[in-house]
Short mmCIF file of C-alpha atoms and ligand atoms in Angstrom, two decimals:
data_model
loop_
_atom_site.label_atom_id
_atom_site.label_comp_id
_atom_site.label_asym_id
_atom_site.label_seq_id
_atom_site.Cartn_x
_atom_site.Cartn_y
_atom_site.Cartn_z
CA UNK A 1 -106.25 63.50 0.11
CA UNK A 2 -106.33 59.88 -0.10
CA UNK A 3 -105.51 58.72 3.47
CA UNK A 4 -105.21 55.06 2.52
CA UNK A 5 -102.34 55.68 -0.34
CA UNK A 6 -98.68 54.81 0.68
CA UNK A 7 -95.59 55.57 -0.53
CA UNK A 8 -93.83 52.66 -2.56
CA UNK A 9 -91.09 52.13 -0.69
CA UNK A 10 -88.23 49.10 -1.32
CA UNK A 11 -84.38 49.59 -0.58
CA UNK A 12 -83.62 53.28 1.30
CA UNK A 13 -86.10 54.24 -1.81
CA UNK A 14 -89.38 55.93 -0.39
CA UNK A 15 -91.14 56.90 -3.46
CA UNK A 16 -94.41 59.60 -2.84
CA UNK A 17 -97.07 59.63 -4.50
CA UNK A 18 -96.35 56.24 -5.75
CA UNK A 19 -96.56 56.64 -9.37
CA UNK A 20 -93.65 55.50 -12.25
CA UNK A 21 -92.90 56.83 -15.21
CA UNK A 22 -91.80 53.49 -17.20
CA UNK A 23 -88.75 53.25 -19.75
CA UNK A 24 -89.82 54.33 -23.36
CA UNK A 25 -86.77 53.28 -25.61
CA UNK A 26 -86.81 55.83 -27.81
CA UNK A 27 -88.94 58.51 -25.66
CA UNK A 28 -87.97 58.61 -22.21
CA UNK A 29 -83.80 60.14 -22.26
CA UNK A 30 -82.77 62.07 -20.18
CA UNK A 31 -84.64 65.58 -21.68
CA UNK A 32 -87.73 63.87 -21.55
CA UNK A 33 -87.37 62.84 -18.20
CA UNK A 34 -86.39 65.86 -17.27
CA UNK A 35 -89.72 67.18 -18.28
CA UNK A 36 -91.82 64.44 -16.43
CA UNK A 37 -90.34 65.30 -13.10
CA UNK A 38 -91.12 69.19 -13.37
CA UNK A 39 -94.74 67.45 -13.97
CA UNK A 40 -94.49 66.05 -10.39
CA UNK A 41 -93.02 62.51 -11.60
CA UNK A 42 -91.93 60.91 -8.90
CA UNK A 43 -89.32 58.16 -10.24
CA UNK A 44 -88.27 57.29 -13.64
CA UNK A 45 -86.11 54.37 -14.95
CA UNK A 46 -83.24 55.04 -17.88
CA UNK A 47 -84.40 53.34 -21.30
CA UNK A 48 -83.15 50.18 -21.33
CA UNK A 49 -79.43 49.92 -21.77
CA UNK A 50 -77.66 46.38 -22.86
CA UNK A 51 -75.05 45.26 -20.35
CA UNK A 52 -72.62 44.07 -23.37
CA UNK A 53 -72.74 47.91 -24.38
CA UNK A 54 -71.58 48.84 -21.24
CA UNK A 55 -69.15 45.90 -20.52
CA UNK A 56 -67.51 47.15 -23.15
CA UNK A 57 -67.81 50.72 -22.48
CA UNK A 58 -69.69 51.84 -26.06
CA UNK A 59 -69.78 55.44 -26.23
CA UNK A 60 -73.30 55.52 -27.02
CA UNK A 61 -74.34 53.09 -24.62
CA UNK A 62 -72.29 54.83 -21.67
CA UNK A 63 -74.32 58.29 -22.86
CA UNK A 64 -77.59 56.85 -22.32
CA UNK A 65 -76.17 56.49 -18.20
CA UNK A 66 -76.41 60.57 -18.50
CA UNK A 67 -78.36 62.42 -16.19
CA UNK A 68 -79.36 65.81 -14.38
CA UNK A 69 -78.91 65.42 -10.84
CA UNK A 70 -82.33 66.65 -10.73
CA UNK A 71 -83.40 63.76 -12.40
CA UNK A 72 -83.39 61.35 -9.13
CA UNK A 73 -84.10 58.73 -7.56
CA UNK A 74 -83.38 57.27 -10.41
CA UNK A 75 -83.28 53.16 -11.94
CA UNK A 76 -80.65 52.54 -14.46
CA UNK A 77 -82.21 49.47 -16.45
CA UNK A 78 -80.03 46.80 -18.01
CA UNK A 79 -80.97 44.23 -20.40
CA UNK A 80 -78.39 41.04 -21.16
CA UNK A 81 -78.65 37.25 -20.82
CA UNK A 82 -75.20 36.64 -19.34
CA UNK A 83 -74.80 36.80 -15.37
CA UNK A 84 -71.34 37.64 -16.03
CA UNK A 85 -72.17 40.02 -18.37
CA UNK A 86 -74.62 41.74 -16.00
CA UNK A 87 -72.55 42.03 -13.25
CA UNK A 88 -69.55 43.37 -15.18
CA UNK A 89 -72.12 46.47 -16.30
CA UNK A 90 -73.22 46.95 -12.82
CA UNK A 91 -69.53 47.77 -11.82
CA UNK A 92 -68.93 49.41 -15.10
CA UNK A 93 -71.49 51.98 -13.91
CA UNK A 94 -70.13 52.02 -10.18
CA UNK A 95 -66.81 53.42 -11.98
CA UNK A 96 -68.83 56.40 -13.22
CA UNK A 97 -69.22 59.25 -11.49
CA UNK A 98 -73.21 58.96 -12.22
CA UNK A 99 -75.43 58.20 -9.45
CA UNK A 100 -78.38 56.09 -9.50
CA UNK A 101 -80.62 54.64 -6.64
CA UNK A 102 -81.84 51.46 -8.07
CA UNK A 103 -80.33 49.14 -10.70
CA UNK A 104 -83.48 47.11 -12.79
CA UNK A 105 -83.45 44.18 -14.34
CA UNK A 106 -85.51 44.05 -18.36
CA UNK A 107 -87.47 40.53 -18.61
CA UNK A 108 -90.10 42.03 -20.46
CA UNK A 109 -88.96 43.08 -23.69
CA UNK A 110 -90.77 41.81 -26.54
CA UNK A 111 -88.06 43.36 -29.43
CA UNK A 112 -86.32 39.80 -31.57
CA UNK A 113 -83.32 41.26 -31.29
CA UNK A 114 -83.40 41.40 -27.38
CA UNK A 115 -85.50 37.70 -27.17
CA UNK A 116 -83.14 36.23 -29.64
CA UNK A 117 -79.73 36.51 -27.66
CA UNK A 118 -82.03 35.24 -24.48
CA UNK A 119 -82.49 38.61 -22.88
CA UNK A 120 -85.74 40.92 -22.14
CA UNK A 121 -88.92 38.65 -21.92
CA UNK A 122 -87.18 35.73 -23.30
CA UNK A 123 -85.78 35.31 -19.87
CA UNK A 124 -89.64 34.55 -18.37
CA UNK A 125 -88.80 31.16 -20.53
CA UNK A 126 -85.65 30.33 -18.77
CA UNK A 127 -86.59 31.18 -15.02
CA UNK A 128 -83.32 29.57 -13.46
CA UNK A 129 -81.73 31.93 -15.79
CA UNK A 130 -83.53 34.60 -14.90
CA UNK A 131 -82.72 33.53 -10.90
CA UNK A 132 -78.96 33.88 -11.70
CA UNK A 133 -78.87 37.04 -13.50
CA UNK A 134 -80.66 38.89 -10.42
CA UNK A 135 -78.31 37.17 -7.55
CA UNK A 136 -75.14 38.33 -10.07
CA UNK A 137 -76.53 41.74 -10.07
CA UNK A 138 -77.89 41.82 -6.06
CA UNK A 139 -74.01 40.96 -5.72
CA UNK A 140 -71.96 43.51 -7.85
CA UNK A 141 -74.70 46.18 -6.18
CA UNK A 142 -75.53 47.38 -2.68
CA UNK A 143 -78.69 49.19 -4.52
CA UNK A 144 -81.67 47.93 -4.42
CA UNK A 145 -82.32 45.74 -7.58
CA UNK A 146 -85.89 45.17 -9.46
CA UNK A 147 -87.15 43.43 -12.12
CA UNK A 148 -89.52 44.37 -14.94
CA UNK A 149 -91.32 41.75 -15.97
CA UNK A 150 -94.35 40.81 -18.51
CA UNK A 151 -97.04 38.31 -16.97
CA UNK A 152 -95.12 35.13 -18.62
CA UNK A 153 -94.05 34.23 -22.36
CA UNK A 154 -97.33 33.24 -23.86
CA UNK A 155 -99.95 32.99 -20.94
CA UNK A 156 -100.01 34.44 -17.68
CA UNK A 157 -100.85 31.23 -15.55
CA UNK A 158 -97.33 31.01 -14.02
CA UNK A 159 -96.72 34.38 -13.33
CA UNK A 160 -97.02 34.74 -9.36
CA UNK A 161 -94.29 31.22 -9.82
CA UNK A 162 -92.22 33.23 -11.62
CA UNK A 163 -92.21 36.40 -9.74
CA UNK A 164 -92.14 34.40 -6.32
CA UNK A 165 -88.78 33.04 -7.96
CA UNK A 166 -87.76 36.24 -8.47
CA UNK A 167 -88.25 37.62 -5.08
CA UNK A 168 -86.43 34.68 -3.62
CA UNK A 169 -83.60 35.53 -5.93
CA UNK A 170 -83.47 38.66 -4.39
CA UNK A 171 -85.07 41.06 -5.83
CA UNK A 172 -86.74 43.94 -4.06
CA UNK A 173 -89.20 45.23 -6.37
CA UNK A 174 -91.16 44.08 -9.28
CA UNK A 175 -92.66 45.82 -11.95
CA UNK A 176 -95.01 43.90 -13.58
CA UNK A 177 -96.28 44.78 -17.52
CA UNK A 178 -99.86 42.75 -17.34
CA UNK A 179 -99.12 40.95 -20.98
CA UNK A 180 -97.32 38.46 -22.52
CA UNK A 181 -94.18 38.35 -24.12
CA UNK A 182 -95.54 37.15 -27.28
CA UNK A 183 -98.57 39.64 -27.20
CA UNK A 184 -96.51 42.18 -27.73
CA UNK A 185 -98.32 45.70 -27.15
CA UNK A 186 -101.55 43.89 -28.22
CA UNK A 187 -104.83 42.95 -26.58
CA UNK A 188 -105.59 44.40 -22.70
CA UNK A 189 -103.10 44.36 -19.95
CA UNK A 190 -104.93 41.66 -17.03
CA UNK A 191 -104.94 43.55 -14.27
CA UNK A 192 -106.08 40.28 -12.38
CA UNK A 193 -103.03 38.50 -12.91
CA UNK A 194 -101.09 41.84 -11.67
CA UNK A 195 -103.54 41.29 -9.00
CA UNK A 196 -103.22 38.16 -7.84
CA UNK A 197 -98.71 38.43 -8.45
CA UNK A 198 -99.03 41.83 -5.85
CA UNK A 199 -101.03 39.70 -3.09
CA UNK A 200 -98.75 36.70 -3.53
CA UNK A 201 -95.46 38.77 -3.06
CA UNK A 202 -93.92 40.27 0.30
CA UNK A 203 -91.71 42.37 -1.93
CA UNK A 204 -93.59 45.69 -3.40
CA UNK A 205 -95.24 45.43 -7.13
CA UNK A 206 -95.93 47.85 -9.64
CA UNK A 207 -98.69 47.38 -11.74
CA UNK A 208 -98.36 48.32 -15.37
CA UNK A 209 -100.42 48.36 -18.33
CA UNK A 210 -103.21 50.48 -20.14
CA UNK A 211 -103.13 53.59 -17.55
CA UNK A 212 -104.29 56.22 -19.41
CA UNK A 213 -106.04 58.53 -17.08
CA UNK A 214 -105.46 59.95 -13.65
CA UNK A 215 -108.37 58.52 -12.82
CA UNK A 216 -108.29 55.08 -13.60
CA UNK A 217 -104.74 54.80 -12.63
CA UNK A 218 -105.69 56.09 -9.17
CA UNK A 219 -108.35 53.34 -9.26
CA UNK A 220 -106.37 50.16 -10.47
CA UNK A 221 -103.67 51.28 -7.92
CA UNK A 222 -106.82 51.03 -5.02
CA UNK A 223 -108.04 48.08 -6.35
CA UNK A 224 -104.86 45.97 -7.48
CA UNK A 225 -103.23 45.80 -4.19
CA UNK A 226 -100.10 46.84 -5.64
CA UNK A 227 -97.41 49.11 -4.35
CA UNK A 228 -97.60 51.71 -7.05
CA UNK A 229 -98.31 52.35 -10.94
CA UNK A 230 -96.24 52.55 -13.83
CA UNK A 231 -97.28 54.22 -16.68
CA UNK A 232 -95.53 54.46 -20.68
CA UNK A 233 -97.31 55.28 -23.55
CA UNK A 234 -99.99 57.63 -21.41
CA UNK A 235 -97.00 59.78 -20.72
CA UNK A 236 -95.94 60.14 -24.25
CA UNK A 237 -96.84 63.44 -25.66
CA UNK A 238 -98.56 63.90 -21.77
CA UNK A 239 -96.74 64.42 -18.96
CA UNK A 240 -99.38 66.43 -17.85
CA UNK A 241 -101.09 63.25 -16.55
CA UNK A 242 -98.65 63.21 -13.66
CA UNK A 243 -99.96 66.63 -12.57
CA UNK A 244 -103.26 65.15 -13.27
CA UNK A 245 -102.43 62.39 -10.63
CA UNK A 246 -101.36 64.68 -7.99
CA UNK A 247 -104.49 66.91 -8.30
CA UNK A 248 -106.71 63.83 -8.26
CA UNK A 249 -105.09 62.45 -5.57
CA UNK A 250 -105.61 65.48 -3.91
CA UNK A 251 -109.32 65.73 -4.47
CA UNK A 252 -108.91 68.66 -7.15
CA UNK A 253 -110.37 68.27 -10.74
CA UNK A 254 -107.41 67.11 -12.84
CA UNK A 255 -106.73 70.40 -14.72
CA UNK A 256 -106.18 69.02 -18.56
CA UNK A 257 -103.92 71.03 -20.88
CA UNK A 258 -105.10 73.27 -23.55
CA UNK A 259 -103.81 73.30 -27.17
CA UNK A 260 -100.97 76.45 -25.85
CA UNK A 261 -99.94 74.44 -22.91
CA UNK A 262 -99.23 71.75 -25.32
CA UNK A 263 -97.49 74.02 -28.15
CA UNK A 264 -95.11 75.70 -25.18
CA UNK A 265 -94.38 73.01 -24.19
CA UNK A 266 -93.28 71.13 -27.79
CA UNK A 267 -91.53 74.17 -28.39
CA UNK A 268 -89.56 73.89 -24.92
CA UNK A 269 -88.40 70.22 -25.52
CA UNK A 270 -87.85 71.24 -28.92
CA UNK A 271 -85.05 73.88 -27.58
CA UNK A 272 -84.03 71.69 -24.87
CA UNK A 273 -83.19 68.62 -27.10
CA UNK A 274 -81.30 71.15 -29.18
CA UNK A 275 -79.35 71.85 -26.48
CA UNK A 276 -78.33 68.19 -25.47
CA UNK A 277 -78.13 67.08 -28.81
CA UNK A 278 -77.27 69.36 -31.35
CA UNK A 279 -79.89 70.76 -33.68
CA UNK A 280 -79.72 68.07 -36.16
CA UNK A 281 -80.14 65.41 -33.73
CA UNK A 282 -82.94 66.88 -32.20
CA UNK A 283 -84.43 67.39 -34.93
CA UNK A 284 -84.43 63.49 -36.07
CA UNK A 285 -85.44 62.43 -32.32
CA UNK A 286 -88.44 65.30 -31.60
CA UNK A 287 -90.62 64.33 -34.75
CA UNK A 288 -91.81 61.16 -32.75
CA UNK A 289 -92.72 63.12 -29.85
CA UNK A 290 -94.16 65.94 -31.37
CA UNK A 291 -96.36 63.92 -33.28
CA UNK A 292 -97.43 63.08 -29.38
CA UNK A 293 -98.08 66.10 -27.52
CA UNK A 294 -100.82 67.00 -30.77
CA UNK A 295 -102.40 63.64 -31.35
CA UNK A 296 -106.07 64.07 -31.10
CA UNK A 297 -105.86 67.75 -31.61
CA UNK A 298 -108.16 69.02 -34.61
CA UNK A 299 -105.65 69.21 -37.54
CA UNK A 300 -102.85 66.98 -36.20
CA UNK A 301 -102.49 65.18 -39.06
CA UNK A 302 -101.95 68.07 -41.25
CA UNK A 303 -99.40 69.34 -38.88
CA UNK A 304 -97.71 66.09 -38.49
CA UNK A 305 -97.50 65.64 -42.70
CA UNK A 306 -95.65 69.30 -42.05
CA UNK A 307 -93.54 68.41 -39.33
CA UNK A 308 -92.43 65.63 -41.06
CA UNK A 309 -91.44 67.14 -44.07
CA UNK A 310 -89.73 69.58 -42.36
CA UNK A 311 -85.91 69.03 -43.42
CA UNK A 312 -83.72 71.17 -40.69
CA UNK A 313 -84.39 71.94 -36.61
CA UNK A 314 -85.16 76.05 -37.94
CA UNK A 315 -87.65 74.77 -40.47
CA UNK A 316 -89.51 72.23 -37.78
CA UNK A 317 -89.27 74.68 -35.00
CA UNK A 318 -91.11 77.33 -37.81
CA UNK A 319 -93.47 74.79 -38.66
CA UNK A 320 -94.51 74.07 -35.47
CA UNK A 321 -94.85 77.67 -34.50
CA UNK A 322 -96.69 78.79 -37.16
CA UNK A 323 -99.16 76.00 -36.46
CA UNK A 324 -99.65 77.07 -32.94
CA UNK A 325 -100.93 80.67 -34.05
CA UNK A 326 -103.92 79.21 -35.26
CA UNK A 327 -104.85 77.46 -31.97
CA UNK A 328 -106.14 78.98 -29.24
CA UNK A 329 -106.85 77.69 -25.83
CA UNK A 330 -109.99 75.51 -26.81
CA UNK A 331 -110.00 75.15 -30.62
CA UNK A 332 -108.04 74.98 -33.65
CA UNK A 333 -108.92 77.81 -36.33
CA UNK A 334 -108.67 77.07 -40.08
CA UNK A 335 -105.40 75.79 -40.17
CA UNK A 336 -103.59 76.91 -43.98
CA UNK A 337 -101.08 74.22 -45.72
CA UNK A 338 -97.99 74.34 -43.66
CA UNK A 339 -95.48 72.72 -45.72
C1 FMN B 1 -91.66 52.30 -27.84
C2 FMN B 1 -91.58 51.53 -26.56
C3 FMN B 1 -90.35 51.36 -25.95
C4 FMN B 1 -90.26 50.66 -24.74
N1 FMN B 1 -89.05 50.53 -24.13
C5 FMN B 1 -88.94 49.85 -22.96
C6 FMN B 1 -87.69 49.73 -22.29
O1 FMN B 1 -86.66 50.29 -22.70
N2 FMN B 1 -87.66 49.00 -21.14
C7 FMN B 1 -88.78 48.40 -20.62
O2 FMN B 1 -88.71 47.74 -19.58
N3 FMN B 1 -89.97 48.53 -21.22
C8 FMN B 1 -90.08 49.24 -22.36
N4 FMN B 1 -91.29 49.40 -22.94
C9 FMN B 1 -92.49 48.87 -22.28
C10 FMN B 1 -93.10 49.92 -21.34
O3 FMN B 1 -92.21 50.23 -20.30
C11 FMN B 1 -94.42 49.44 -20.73
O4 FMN B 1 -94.17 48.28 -19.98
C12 FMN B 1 -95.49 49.12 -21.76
O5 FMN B 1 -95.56 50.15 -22.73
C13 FMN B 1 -96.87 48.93 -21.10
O6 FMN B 1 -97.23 50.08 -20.37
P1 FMN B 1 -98.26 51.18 -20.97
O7 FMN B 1 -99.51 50.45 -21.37
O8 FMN B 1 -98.48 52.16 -19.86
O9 FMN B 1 -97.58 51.77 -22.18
C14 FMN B 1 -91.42 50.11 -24.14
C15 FMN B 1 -92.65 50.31 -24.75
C16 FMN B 1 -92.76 51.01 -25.93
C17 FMN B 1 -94.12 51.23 -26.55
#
């Protein structure tokens, strides 16, 4: 075991090992996140949820609050540009009888729809902004409040400014995405700047960006000097790599999941989005996530073309059973025409 790993800790929160899963909109709900924390995930965040929604108490919007209570500790993330509307959502969720243990801040999202009413990354533009919208919500909250930022709008120099801002603000935790606002999901997360913003701080930061291996994410977590690691589109389809994490962490060779791990386990978020959602539903959400757990696999594409096609949550769930007869552990046999 690595004797020089610590937990992330920030509020009452002691998070061990110290790795994040990050909010996917669109991937990580609550089924999915129930998943990642039978994989040993640690902490997860709620997708990102927009504090108008809530302030006016949106049926959808108050669903995506909805949670296991084995699903914990758990971040409920909030996106807005309006102090008042931020701290209105904040006691909006107090009245619930849902429980989280950390409300975050979004100042990272890249989406025109978010950036155009002023909210997500467009906030890294309008610091002072950003300042007020974390002391409204460090005041409508006793839980500890982070931020997830992006390294700046369009360049990274001011980024250890902007999260020292931050921290003054109070914030207790940052999370920080190593690339611009305006590059999108392009180009390579800088690790440097992550770097240099998790030396500057006193508060803990969470490096994120590009982790795509036990590995590596064990090593940029050494080498980084930050807190912990947050990881989002190397979970997709994987949650195995948080089991990965613990075994290398451990000193064990990260066990890697053959093609029937990968089918049972489709099939089981299959059945358990059925459950939450209704059949229909589930069927419309899982496509994007099956097409996930078999990317790379031999014969994915043909499989996806099927599961695509496939028109009710019986016909998918056939399709994608079928398919997985003609796997075994190691390598895909002649697969037929599925569709
Ligand atoms: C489809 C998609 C949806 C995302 N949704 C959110 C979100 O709701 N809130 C958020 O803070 N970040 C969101 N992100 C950004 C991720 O949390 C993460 O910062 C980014 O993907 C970089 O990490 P990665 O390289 O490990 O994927 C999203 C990213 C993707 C690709």
């Amino acid at each position: 075991m690595d004797q020089t790993m610590k937990p992330l800790r920030f509020g009452h929160l002691v998070i061990w090992p110290p790795f994040v899963a990050a909010p996917v909109a669109g991937y990580t709900d609550a089924v999915y996140r129930e998943i990642l924390r039978e994989f040993g995930c640690p902490y997860c965040y709620t997708e990102m949820i927009s504090a108008k929604g809530l302030a006016l108490g949106g049926k959808a919007t108050l669903a995506l609050l909805e949670h296991s209570e084995h699903d914990r500790p758990l971040a409920v993330q909030l996106f807005g540009a309006d102090p008042d509307d931020m701290s209105k959502a904040v006691r909006v969720i107090h009245q619930t009888d849902m429980l989280f243990d950390a409300v975050d801040i979004n100042m990272g999202c890249p989406a025109k729809k978010v950036t155009s009413q002023g909210a997500g990354g467009a906030l890294l533009k309008d610091v002072s902004r950003a300042v007020e919208i974390v002391q409204a919500v460090k005041s409508a909250t006793k839980l500890p409040v982070s931020v997830k930022i992006r390294i700046g709008w369009s360049s990274g120099d001011k980024a250890a400014e902007i999260a020292s801002r931050l921290e003054a603000a109070g914030a207790d935790m940052l999370a920080v995405h190593g690339r611009t606002v305006v590059q999108g999901y392009g180009g390579e997360a800088d690790w440097d700047v992550i770097s240099l913003v998790a030396r500057s701080l006193n508060i803990p930061v969470v490096g994120n960006g590009d982790v795509a291996s036990p590995g590596q994410g064990i090593r940029q977590l050494r080498e980084s000097g930050c807190s912990g690691i947050m990881i989002g589109r190397g979970i997709l389809g994987n949650p195995f790599l948080f089991r990965n994490l613990h075994e290398v962490l451990w000193g064990s060779e990260p066990e890697l999941p053959g093609y029937s791990e990968r089918f049972d386990l489709a099939i089981d978020h299959l059945n358990r989005a059925a459950r939450r959602y209704g059949e229909h539903r589930a069927m419309l959400e899982l496509k994007k996530h099956l097409a996930f757990y078999f990317k790379g696999m031999k014969g994915a594409s043909k499989l996806r073309v099927a599961m695509n096609s496939a028109r009710s949550w019986p016909e998918l769930v056939d399709t994608v059973r079928r398919a997985s007869g003609y796997f075994t552990d190691s390598a895909c046999l002649k697969l037929p025409p599925l569709v």
